[in-house]
């Protein structure tokens, strides 16, 4: 064992000597205890993947991918095994570059983690894994019926946090950065996109098939490898941005996304160059389980953000901001996902301020603050899950801590040290850690070394408390109470006297409308709900955030009239953030709601991604 430790040390110090933040260079593995990822079987200090080369064919009938992955490996001297993460894919052979067959073995699976795949590589430092992946949890195979065009099938993937180990044989940990390339064979009616730069037009690849190539020459955490395939077209948005979608949606998508290029410019002005070349997006079918996913050079988006008036494009600012926070500087493990999501939510709001002005930015920030307060009131100020650095990686508290408390931490720091110093500090953080993993402890040390001016300021900032303690520190920079003064007065008027001002509603921003809906009394009778719907046309809303809040309120009051609307929404949309709370609301309604939930879920479930069924199965008590 001591023998091995010596090798490991040698290896680690050799890696640390590699030039910092060179995009194509693989970053050193962090070896501090807080950087260890307990959700991987990989032992990167002994042997790590540095490059993945995929050669895969998509099989829409069999709903699977098959082919090979060739891995480049860097290993400590003398190391003769490498451990990968394996969750469901089936390996048929592993070979070295000279064609020699290498022994491999799947170990015991652990809940939610898959199993270790140990390859005895000897002194080989490149291995090719022949494999296939059916029923991979990351991949969703849509039938033509689940697309807008209804003619062709569709494939989409979701890798974060630990799903890519269901279809890519590699070390699936955010601290183990890898470059990658891919060749993907697909039916010739379909176009394939990935989270890497495209090698150009498809080439013929046998009867009725063609092949696309992709390359990511910057080292990325493997959760960011993503694929989509369907009957899709492209529309240019700006010199380095564009959007993909099904043909029938491309116009609406491009129009909703017309601020993208300005957002990239604004982000660069704030925190330094955009380092990924192009910024393209794909608007997926509504089955996509998230609002957005920051896959490099190809952000994945739900179509439910399209409201017709760009009122929900904070989502775009968010996914774009991940090009710095998350994709450039990456949480070393998922206990520090606030480093990805919280920093991004702060950055998102700064972009929104640049593009749409301070009023909209302040309102969106005030909504986030209300979310923190509501969640803390629910779970308690002392709940351990309410610290930014999470002792264990629970997915339970929702967005209020990791996203919103994370953003409010940086807002608070900004308000104390001033915007100028704060922005300079954050830009150097991105620069100095570019293409590398990071931990909370590193962020804290960096703030102490490069931001905090003196003892008095250190005391005022309460950095350690913000990162490691539950609840909300006393120095939090609260949002301007005036942000929603008018709307809150209107909600109070309705609460006190059931009076409505539909003219005012017509002039409100989406944030104001969301605030108003959240501020209504939770108990309303049928007549009151009907009056609200009549005056504000809520059931006909084309803004899905508003429609969702309305459906939630109406179902909470066992309102029969919205049931068909809710049913259509739940069957059509697979975005977990909307779907899970609506099923939860129905289940809370006992004898009235449970049968509706069960009936609708039976219909909707086949159209959901595993991310969404994973959550809703538990809510509805579904068990096969
Ligand atoms: N990276 C996240 C999505 C994610 C988080 C997937 C954790 C898997 C595990 C993405 O950037 C995100 O935060 N999406 C939000 C959008 C938002 C807060 C504007 C969403 O999907 O709602
Ligand atoms: Zn995010």
Short mmCIF file of C-alpha atoms and ligand atoms in Angstrom, two decimals, residues 158 160-161 289-294 314-315 318-319 322 341 344-345 348 403 575-577, ligand 1:
data_model
loop_
_atom_site.label_atom_id
_atom_site.label_comp_id
_atom_site.label_asym_id
_atom_site.label_seq_id
_atom_site.Cartn_x
_atom_site.Cartn_y
_atom_site.Cartn_z
CA UNK A 158 -29.47 14.61 -19.78
CA UNK A 160 -26.03 15.96 -14.94
CA UNK A 161 -25.45 14.86 -12.28
CA UNK A 289 -37.02 17.29 -17.82
CA UNK A 290 -35.34 20.64 -17.06
CA UNK A 291 -35.79 24.27 -17.99
CA UNK A 292 -32.32 24.34 -19.41
CA UNK A 293 -29.03 22.48 -19.32
CA UNK A 294 -25.73 24.23 -19.94
CA UNK A 314 -33.62 34.74 -17.52
CA UNK A 315 -33.26 31.03 -18.29
CA UNK A 318 -28.60 31.42 -16.60
CA UNK A 319 -27.44 28.70 -18.99
CA UNK A 322 -22.72 28.51 -16.74
CA UNK A 341 -25.71 26.95 -9.52
CA UNK A 344 -24.58 31.15 -11.98
CA UNK A 345 -27.82 32.50 -10.49
CA UNK A 348 -27.68 35.41 -14.46
CA UNK A 403 -29.46 28.55 -6.32
CA UNK A 575 -40.37 19.55 -17.01
CA UNK A 576 -39.92 18.30 -13.46
CA UNK A 577 -40.14 21.72 -11.83
N1 LIG B 1 -27.59 22.68 -14.51
C1 LIG B 1 -28.94 22.97 -14.23
C2 LIG B 1 -29.85 21.77 -14.35
C3 LIG B 1 -29.51 20.63 -13.42
C4 LIG B 1 -29.15 20.84 -12.10
C5 LIG B 1 -29.57 19.33 -13.88
C6 LIG B 1 -28.83 19.77 -11.27
C7 LIG B 1 -29.24 18.27 -13.06
C8 LIG B 1 -28.86 18.48 -11.76
C9 LIG B 1 -29.47 24.10 -15.09
O1 LIG B 1 -28.53 25.08 -15.36
C10 LIG B 1 -30.57 24.79 -14.34
O2 LIG B 1 -30.30 25.29 -13.30
N2 LIG B 1 -31.78 24.82 -14.88
C11 LIG B 1 -32.90 25.49 -14.27
C12 LIG B 1 -33.02 26.86 -14.87
C13 LIG B 1 -33.01 28.03 -14.04
C14 LIG B 1 -32.80 28.05 -12.62
C15 LIG B 1 -33.19 29.35 -14.70
C16 LIG B 1 -34.15 24.70 -14.59
O3 LIG B 1 -34.07 23.71 -15.30
O4 LIG B 1 -35.22 25.07 -14.13
#
